[in-house]
Coordinates of C-alpha atoms in Angstrom, one line a residue:
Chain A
X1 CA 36.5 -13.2 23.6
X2 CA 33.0 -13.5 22.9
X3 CA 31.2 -11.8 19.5
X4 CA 28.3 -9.9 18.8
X5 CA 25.7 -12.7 17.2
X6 CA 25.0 -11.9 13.8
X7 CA 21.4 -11.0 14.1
X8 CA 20.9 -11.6 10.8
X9 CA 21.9 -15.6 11.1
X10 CA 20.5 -15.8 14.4
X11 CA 17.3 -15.0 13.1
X12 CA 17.2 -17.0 10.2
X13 CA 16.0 -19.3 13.0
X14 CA 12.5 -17.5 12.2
X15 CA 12.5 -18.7 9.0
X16 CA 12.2 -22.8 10.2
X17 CA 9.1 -22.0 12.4
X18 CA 5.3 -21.5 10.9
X19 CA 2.1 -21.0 12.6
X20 CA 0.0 -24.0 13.3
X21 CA -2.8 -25.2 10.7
X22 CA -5.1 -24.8 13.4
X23 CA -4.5 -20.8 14.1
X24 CA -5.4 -20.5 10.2
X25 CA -8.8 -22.7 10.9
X26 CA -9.8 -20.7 13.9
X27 CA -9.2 -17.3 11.9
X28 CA -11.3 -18.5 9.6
X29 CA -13.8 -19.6 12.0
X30 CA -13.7 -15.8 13.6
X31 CA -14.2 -14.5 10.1
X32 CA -17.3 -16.6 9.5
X33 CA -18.9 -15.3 12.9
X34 CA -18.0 -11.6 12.8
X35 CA -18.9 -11.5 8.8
X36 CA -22.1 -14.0 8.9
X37 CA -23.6 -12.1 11.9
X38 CA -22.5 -8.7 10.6
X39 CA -26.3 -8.2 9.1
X40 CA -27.9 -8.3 12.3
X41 CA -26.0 -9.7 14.8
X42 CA -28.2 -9.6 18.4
X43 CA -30.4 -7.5 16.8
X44 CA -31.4 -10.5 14.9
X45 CA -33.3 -11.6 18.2
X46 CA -36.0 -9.0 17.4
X47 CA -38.9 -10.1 15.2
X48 CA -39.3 -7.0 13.5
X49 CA -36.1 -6.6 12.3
X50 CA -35.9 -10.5 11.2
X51 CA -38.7 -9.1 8.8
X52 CA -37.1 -6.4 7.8
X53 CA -33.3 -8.7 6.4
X54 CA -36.2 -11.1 4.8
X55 CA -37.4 -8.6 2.9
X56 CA -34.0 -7.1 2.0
X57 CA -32.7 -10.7 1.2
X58 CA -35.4 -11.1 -1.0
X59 CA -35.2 -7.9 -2.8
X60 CA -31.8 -8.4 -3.5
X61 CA -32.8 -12.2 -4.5
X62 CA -35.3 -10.4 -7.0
X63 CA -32.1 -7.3 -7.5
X64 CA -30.0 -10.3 -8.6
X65 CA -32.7 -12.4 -11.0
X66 CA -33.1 -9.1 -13.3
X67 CA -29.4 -8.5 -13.0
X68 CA -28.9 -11.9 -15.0
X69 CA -31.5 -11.4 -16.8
X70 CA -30.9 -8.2 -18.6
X71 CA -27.2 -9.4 -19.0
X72 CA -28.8 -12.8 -20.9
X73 CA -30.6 -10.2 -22.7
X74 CA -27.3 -8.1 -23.3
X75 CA -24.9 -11.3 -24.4
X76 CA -27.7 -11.8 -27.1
X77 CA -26.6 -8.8 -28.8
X78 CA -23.4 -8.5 -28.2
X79 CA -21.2 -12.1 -28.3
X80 CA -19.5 -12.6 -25.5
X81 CA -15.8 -11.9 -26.6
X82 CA -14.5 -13.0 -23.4
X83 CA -15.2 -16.6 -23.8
X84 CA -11.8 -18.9 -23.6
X85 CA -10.2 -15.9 -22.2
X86 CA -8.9 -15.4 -19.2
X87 CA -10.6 -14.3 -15.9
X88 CA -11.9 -10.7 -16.3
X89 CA -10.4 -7.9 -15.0
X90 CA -11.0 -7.3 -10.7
X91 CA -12.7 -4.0 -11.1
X92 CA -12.5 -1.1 -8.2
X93 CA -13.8 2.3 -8.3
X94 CA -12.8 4.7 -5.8
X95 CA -15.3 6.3 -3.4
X96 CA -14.3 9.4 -2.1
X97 CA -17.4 9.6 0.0
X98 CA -16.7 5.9 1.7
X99 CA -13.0 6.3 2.1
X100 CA -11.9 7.1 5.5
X101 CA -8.2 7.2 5.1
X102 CA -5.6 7.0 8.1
X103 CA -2.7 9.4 6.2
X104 CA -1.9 12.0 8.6
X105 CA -2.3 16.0 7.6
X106 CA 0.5 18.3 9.3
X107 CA 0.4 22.2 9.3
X108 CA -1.6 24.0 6.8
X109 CA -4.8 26.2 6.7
X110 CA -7.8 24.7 7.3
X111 CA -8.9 25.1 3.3
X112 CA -6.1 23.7 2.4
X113 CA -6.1 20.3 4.9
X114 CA -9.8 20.2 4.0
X115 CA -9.1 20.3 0.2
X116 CA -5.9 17.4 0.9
X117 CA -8.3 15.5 2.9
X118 CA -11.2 15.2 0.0
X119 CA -7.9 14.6 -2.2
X120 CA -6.7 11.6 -0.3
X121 CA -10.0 9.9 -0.6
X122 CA -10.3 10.0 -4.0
X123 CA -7.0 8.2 -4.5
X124 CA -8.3 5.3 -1.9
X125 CA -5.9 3.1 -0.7
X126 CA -2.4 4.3 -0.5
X127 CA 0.8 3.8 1.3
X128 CA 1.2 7.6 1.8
X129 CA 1.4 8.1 5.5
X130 CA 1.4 11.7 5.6
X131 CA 1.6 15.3 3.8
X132 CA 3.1 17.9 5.9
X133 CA 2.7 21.4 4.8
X134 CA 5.1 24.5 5.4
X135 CA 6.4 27.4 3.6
X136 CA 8.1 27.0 0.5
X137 CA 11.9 27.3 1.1
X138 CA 14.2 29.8 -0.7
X139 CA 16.0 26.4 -2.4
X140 CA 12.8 26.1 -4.9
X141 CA 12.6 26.9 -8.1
X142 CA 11.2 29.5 -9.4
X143 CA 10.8 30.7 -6.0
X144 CA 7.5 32.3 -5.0
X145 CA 7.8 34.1 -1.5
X146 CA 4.2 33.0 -0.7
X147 CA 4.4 29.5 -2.2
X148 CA 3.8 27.1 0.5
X149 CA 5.3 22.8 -0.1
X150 CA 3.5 19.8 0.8
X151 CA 6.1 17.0 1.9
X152 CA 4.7 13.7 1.2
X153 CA 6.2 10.9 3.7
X154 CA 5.8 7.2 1.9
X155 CA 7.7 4.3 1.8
X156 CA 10.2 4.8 -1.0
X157 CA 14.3 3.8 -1.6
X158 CA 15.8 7.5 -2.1
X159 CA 18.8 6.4 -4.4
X160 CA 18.3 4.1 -7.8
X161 CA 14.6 4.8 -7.4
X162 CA 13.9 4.4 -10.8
X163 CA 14.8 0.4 -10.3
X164 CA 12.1 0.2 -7.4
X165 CA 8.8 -0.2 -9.0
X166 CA 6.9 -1.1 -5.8
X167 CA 7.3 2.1 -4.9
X168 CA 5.8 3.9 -8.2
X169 CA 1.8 3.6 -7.1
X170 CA 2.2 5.9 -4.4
X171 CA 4.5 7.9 -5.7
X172 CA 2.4 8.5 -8.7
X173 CA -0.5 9.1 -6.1
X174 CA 1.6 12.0 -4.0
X175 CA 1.1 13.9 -7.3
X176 CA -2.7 13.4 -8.0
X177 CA -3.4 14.6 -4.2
X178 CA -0.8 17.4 -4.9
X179 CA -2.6 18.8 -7.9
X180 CA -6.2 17.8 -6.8
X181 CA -5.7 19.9 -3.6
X182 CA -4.3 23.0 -5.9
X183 CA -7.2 22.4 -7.7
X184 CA -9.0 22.3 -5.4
X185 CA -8.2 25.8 -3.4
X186 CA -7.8 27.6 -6.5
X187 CA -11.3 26.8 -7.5
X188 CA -12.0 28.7 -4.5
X189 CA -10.6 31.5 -5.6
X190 CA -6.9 31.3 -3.1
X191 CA -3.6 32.7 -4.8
X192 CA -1.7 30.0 -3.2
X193 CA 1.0 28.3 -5.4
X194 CA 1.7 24.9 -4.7
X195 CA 4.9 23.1 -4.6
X196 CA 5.4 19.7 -3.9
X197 CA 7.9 17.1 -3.1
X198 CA 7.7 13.4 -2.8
X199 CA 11.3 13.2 -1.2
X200 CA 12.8 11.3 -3.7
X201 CA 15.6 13.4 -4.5
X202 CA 14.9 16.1 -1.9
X203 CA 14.6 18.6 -4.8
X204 CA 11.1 19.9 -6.5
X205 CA 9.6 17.8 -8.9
X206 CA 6.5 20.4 -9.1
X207 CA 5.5 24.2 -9.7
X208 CA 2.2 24.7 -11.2
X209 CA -1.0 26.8 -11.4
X210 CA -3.7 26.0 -13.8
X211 CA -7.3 26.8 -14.6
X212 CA -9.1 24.8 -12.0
X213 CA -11.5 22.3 -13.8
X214 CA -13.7 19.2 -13.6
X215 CA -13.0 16.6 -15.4
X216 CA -15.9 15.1 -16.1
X217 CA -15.8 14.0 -19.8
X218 CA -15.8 10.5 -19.3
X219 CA -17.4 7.7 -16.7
X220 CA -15.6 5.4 -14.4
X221 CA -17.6 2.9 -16.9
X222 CA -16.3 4.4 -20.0
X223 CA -12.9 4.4 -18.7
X224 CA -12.8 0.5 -17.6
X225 CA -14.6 -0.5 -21.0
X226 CA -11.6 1.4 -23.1
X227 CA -8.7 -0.3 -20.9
X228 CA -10.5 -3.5 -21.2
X229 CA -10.6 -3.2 -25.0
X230 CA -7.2 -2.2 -25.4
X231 CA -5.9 -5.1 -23.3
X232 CA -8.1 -7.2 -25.4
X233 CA -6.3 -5.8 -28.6
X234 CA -2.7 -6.0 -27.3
X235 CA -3.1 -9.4 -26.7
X236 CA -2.6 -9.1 -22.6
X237 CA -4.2 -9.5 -19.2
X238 CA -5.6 -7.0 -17.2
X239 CA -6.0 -8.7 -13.9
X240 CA -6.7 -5.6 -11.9
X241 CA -8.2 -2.1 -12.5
X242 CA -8.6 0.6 -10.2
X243 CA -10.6 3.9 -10.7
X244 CA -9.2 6.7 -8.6
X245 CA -10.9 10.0 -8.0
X246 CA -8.6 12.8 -6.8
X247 CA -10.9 15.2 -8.1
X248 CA -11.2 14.3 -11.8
X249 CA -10.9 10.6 -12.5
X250 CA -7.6 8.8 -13.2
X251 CA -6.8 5.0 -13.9
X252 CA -4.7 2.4 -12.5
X253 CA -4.3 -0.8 -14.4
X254 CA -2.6 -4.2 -13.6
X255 CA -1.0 -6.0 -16.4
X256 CA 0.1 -9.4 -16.7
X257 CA 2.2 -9.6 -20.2
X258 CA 3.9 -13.7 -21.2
X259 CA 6.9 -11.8 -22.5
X260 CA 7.4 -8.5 -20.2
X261 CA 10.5 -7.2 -21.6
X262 CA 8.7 -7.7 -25.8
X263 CA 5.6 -6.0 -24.6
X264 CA 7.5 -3.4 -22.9
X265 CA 9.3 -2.4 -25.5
X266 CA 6.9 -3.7 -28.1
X267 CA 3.5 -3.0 -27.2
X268 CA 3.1 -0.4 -23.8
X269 CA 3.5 2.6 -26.3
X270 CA 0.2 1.0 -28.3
X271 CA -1.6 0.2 -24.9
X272 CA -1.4 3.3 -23.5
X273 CA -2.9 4.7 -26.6
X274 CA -5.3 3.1 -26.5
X275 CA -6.3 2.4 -22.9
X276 CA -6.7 5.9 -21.8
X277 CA -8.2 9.2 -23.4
X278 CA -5.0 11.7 -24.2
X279 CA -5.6 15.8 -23.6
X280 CA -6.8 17.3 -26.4
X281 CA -3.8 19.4 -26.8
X282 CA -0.5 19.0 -25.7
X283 CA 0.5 18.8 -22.2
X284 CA -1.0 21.5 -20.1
X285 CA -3.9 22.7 -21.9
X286 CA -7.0 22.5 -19.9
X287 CA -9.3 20.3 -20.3
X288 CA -7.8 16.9 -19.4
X289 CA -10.0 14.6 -19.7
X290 CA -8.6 12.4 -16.9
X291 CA -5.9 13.2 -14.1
X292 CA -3.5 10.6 -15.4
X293 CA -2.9 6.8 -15.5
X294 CA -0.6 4.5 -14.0
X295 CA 0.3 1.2 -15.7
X296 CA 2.2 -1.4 -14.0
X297 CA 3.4 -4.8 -15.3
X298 CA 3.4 -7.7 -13.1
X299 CA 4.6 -11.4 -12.8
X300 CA 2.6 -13.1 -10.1
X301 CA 2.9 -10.4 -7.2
X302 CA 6.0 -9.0 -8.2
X303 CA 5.8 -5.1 -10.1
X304 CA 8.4 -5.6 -13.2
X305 CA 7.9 -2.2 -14.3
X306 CA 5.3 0.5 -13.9
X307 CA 4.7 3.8 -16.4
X308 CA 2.4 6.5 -15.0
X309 CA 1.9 10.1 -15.8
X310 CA -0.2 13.0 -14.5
X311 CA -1.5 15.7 -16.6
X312 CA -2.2 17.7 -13.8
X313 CA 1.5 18.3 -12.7
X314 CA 2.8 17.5 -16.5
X315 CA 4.8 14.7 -15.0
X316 CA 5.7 11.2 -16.3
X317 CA 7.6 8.7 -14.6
X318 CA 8.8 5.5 -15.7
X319 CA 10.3 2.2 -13.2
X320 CA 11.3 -0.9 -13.9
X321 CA 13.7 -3.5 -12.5
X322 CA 17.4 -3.3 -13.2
X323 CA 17.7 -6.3 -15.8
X324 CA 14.3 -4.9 -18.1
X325 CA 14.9 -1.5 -17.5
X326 CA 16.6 -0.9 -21.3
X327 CA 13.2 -1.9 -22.7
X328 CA 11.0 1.3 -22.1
X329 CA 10.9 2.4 -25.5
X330 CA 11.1 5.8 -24.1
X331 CA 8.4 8.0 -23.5
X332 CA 4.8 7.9 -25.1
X333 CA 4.3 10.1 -28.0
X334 CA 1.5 11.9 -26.1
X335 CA 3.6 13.1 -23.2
X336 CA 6.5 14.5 -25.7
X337 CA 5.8 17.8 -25.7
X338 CA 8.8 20.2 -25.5
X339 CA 7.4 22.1 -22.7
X340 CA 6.9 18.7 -20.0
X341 CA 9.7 18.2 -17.7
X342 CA 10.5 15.4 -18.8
X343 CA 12.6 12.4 -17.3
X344 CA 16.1 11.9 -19.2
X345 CA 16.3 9.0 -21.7
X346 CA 16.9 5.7 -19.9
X347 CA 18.7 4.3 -22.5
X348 CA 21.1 7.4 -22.4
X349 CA 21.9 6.5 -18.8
X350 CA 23.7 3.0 -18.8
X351 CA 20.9 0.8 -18.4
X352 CA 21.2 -3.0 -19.5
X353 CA 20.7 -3.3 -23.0
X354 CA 16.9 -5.1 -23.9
X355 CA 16.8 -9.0 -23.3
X356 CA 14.2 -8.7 -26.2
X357 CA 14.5 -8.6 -29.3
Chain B
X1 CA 0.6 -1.3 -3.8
X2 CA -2.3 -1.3 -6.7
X3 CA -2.7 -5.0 -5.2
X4 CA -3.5 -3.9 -1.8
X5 CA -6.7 -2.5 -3.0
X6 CA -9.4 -4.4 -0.6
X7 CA -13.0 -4.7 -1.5
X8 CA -16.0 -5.8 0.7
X9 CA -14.8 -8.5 3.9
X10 CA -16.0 -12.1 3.2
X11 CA -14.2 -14.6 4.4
X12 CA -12.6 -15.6 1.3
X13 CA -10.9 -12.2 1.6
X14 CA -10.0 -12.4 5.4
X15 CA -8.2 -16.0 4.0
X16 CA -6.3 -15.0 1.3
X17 CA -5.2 -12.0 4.2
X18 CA -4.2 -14.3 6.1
X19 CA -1.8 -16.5 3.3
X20 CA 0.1 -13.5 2.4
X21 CA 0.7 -11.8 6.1
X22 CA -0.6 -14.1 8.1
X23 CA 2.8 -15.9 8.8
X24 CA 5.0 -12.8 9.1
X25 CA 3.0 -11.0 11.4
X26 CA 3.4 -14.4 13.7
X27 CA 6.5 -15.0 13.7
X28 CA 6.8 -11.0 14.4
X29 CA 4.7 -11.4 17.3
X30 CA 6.6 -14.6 18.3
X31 CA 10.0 -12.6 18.4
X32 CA 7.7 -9.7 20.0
X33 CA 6.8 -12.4 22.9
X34 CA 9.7 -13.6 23.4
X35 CA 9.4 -16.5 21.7
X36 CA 6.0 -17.5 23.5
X37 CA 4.2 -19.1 20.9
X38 CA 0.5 -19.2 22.7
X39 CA 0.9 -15.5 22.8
X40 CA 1.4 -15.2 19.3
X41 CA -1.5 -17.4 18.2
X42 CA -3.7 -15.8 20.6
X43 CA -2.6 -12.0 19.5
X44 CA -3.0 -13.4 15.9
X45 CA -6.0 -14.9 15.6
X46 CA -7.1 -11.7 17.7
X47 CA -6.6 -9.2 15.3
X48 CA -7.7 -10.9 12.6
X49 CA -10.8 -11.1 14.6
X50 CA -11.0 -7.2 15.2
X51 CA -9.9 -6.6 11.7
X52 CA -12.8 -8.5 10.5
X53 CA -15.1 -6.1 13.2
X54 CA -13.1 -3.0 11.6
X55 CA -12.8 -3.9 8.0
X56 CA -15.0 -1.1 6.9
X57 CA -12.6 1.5 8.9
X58 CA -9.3 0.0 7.9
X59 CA -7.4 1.4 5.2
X60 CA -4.3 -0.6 5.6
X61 CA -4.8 -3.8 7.0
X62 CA -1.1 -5.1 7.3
X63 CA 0.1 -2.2 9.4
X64 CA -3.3 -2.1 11.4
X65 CA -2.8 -6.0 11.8
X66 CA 0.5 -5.5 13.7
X67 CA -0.1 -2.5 15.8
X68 CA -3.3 -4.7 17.1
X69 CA -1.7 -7.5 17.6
X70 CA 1.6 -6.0 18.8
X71 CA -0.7 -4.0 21.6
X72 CA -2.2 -7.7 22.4
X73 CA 1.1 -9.2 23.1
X74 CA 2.1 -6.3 25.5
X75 CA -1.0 -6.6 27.0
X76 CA -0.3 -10.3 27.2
X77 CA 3.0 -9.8 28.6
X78 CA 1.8 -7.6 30.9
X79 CA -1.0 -9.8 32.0
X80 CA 1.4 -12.5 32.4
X81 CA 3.7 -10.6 35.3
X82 CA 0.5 -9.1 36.8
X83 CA 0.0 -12.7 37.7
X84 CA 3.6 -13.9 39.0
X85 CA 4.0 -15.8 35.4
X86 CA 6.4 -13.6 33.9
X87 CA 9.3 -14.9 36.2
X88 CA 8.3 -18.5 35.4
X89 CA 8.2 -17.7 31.8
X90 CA 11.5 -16.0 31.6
X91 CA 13.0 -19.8 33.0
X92 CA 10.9 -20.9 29.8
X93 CA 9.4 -23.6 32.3
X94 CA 5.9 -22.1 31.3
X95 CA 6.4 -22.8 27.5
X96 CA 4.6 -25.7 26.2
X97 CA 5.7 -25.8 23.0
X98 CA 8.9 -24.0 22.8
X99 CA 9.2 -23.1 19.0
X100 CA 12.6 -21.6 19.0
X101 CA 16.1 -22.4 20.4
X102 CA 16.9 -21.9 24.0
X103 CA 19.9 -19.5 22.6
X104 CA 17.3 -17.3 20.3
X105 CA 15.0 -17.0 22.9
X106 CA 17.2 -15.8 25.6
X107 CA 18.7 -13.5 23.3
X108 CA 15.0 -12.4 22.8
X109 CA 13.6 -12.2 26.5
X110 CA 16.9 -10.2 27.8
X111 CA 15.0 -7.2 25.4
X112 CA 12.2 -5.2 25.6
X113 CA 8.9 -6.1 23.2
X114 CA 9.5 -3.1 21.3
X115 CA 12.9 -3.7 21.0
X116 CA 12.3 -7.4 19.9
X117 CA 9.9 -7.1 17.0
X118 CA 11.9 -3.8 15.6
X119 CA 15.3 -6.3 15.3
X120 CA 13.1 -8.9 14.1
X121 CA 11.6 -6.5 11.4
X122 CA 14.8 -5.4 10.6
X123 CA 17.0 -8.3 10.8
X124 CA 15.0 -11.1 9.7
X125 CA 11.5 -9.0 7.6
X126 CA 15.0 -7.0 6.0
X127 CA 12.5 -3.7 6.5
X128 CA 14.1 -0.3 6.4
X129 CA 13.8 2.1 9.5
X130 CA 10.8 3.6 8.1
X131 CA 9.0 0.8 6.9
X132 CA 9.1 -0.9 10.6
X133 CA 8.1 2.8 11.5
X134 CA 4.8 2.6 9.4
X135 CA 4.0 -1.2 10.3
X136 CA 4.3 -0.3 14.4
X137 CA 3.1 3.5 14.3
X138 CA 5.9 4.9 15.5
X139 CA 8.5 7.1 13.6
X140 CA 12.0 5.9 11.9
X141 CA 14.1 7.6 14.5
X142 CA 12.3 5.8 17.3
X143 CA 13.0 2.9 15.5
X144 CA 16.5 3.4 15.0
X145 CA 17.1 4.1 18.9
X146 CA 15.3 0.8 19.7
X147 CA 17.6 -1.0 17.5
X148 CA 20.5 0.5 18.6
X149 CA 19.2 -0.1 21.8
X150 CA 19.2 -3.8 21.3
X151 CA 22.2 -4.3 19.9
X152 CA 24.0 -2.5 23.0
X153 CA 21.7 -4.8 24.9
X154 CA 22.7 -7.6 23.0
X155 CA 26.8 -6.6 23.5
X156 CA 26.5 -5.8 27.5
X157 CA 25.3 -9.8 27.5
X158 CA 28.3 -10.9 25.7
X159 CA 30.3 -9.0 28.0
X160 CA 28.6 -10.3 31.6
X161 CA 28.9 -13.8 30.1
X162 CA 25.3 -14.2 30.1
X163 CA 25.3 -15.4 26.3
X164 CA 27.4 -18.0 25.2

C-alpha cells in the first residue's frame, strides 16, 4: 500500500535548486533602467525640462559642496571621535507625512480610523497587518460599558512568546499606535476609553486614559546624538537607528554587542540610561518626553534579545532567545515603579541560568 | 523587523533585495509553476522590475514581491493554456530546463497554483498559516483549506496509482 509523501522531504528537493546568475544580472539591469530614468524618464525628450534637471543637478552639486564644507569646518572643532570605529549608525527618521502604509483599519468611527491611520504612519514600517476595532467585551478588566478594543493582527507565536524576539518590534509598535490613537481622540475632546490587545495571550495588556500631550521636548537629532553617545560609552555598535513618530517621538535602536549575554546582563541597564531621556517622574506622569524605546540586540541578522517599553501604555516588555534569556538583569530602574504592570521576574520563571559571568 | 526599514531605491538597495528574498520567492514561484522554471525567472525578474516602479508606494516589499509575482505566474499559466501549451507542459515536453524531479513535479502540477506555493510555504519556507496568509494576501483559514486541500489531493493520487 502506497504512503502519503512526506511533504516535508519531498520538498527538501527545493533546497538543491537556485536561480540562475543571470536572473540576478537582469534584475539588476531592470533596476538600473527604472531607477536611472526615474528623474525624467520620456520627459527627458523635452528641452525645457532637460534644463530644468541641469539646473537641479547643479544645485544639488553646489547643495553637496557646502554640505562638505561646513562639516570640514565642523570636524575642526570638534575631533572626529569616530575615527577607527566602526561604520556609523544607518540613521532613519520616520515621516508620517510620506508614509503610505498598507495595514488594514476594520470597524470604528471615522475619528477614530482617522486618528489610527495618522498613528500607523508615524510608526513607518511595520509587520502589523491590521487593527480591527469593536466594543470592548464584558471579559475586560476593569470593564467600561463604553470602552471600545482595537485587535491588532501581526505575525507573532502565541505560546513561549517571550523566547521570540523577532516578533518584539511590532509588538512594541501595536502599543505606540494604541496609545497615539487615544491620544489622539482624547485631544479632541472624545470620552472614549481604549483597550487594546495585541493577541498574545488573548487577554488585555492595556486600560488607560491620560492627559493628551505633545511630546515635543526633544528632536529626532537630539535623540540620535544621545543613543549614539551612549553606544560610544558602552563600548558597542549601533548599526541601525530608527526614529518613529506615533505622535510624540520614540526610538528604535539596533545593537550589535561581541559578548551578548555580558552586555545583556552587564551593560543594557547602563545603555538604556543613557540612550534615551526617562519621564520626569515615575511612570505615568505627563509629560514624557518620548513615547518609548525599543532596543534589540543582534548577531548578523538574527534578534538575540530585544527590551522595549512605552510610557504611554506604562508597559515594558523584555524577549530574548531561550539559551540568553537568564541574562536580563531584570527590569530598568526607571520602569520600576510600584504602580507599572509590570512583567514577572524572568529569573523567577525557570529560565537557563546566564552563560556569562 | 527594525531591519526591514527601507530607505530611498538605488540599485544597491534593489541588490541587496534581491540576496536576501530573491531565492525564496523563486523557488516559491517555481513550486507555484509547477516546477516551470522560465516562468519563475520571468515572474521574478518581473516584480522586481515593478517593485523598483512602486518603491515609493511599497511598505513591505517581501509580501508585495510575492503577491506580484504569484499573480504573474497565474497569469502565465493562464497564458500558457489559452494557447494549447498547458497540455504539452503538463507532459513536461515543453520544459527546457527541467529543474526538479519528474516525481516533485508531478506531485506539483496534479495541484492548483494556490495550492502549490501554500504547501511549499508551509512545508519547505516552515511559515505558519498566517504568515503564508500575509506573504499571498489572503487570510490563515484560506490557507489552511488550500493545504488541506492538497494534501487530500495528494492522498486521492496515491490511491488511483497515479504516484508511485
Amino acid at each position: 500500500m502506497a504512503h502519503m509523501p512526506d511533504l516535508h522531504e519531498l520538498f527538501e528537493e527545493f533546497s538543491a535548486v537556485s536561480p540562475g546568475r543571470e536572473l540576478r544580472q537582469r534584475i539588476v539591469t531592470d533596476a538600473e533602467k527604472v531607477l536611472g530614468g526615474r528623474s525624467g524618464g520620456r520627459a527627458l525628450a523635452r528641452p525645457w525640462r532637460r534644463r530644468a534637471v541641469g539646473w537641479a543637478l547643479a544645485a544639488a552639486g553646489v547643495a553637496v559642496v557646502l554640505v562638505l564644507l561646513a562639516a570640514a569646518a565642523h570636524s575642526r572643532h570638534e575631533p572626529n571621535r569616530l575615527n577607527g570605529s566602526p561604520p556609523a549608525a544607518q540613521i532613519v527618521i520616520v515621516d508620517p507625512t510620506r508614509v503610505d502604509g498598507y495595514t488594514g483599519i476594520e470597524g470604528g468611527s471615522a475619528r477614530l480610523r482617522t486618528a489610527l491611520k495618522a498613528s500607523l504612519a508615524g510608526v513607518g514600517h511595520t509587520r502589523i497587518r491590521s487593527v480591527t476595532v469593536s466594543r470592548a467585551p464584558h471579559t475586560y478588566r476593569p470593564y467600561n460599558p463604553h470602552g471600545i478594543a482595537l485587535t491588532f493582527d501581526y505575525p507573532h507565536h502565541r505560546h513561549n512568546s517571550q523566547y521570540n524576539p523577532d516578533q518584539g518590534y511590532a509588538q512594541w509598535q501595536t502599543g505606540l499606535v494604541a496609545a497615539a490613537a487615544r491620544d489622539r481622540i482624547l485631544g479632541r475632546g472624545s470620552e472614549t476609553v481604549i483597550y487594546f490587545e495585541n493577541g498574545l495571550d488573548e487577554h488585555l495588556i492595556g486600560v488607560h486614559r491620560q492627559v493628551p500631550q505633545r511630546n515635543e521636548a526633544v528632536s529626532s537629532r537630539q535623540l540620535v546624538t544621545r543613543a549614539q553617545h551612549a553606544a560610544n560609552e558602552a563600548g558597542i555598535r549601533m548599526t541601525r537607528i530608527t526614529i518613529l513618530h506615533p505622535r510624540g517621538l520614540a526610538v528604535a535602536v539596533s545593537l550589535t554587542p561581541k559578548n551578548p549575554p555580558n552586555f545583556l546582563r552587564h551593560r543594557l541597564n547602563a545603555f538604556i540610561e543613557n540612550a534615551f531621556p526617562k519621564p520626569a517622574s515615575p511612570w505615568g506622569a505627563p509629560p514624557t518626553p518620548i513615547d518609548g524605546y525599543y532596543v534589540e540586540l543582534r548577531s548578523g541578522k538574527k534578534i538575540l534579545a530585544a527590551q522595549a517599553a512605552n510610557y504611554r501604555t506604562q508597559e515594558s516588555e523584555i524577549w530574548g532567545i531561550r539559551p540568553i534569556f537568564g541574562c536580563f538583569p531584570g527590569i530598568a530602574i526607571d520602569l520600576a515603579h510600584p504602580n507599572s504592570p509590570l512583567f514577572t521576574n524572568p529569573m523567577a520563571d525557570g529560565v537557563p541560568k546566564c552563560p556569562a559571568n | 523587523v527594525l531591519g526591514e526599514e527601507r530607505g530611498i531605491a538605488d540599485v544597491e538597495a534593489i541588490g541587496a533585495l534581491y540576496s536576501s528574498v530573491g531565492g525564496e520567492l523563486w523557488r516559491a514561484m517555481l513550486a507555484a509553476s509547477g516546477g516551470r522554471a522560465e516562468v519563475a525567472d520571468e515572474a521574478t525578474a518581473e516584480a522586481f522590475k515593478r517593485l523598483c516602479l512602486h518603491w515609493d508606494r511599497v511598505r513591505e516589499p517581501r509580501p508585495w514581491l510575492y503577491r506580484t509575482a504569484y499573480r504573474l505566474v497565474v497569469d502565465e499559466l493562464r497564458r500558457g493554456r489559452r494557447e494549447g501549451v498547458g497540455e504539452a507542459l503538463t507532459e513536461g515536453g515543453l520544459v527546457e530546463e527541467q529543474s526538479l524531479s519528474g516525481e516533485l513535479t508531478s506531485v506539483l502540477r496534479r495541484l492548483a497554483p494556490d495550492q502549490r506555493l501554500a504547501v511549499f510555504l508551509v512545508y519547505y519556507a516552515d511559515l505558519s498559516f498566517s504568515e503564508v496568509a500575509s506573504l499571498t494576501d489572503s487570510s490563515a483559514v484560506a490557507v489552511r483549506i488550500r493545504v488541506h486541500r492538497a494534501r487530500r489531493r495528494l492522498r486521492e493520487m496515491i490511491e488511483d496509482g497515479a504516484y508511485a
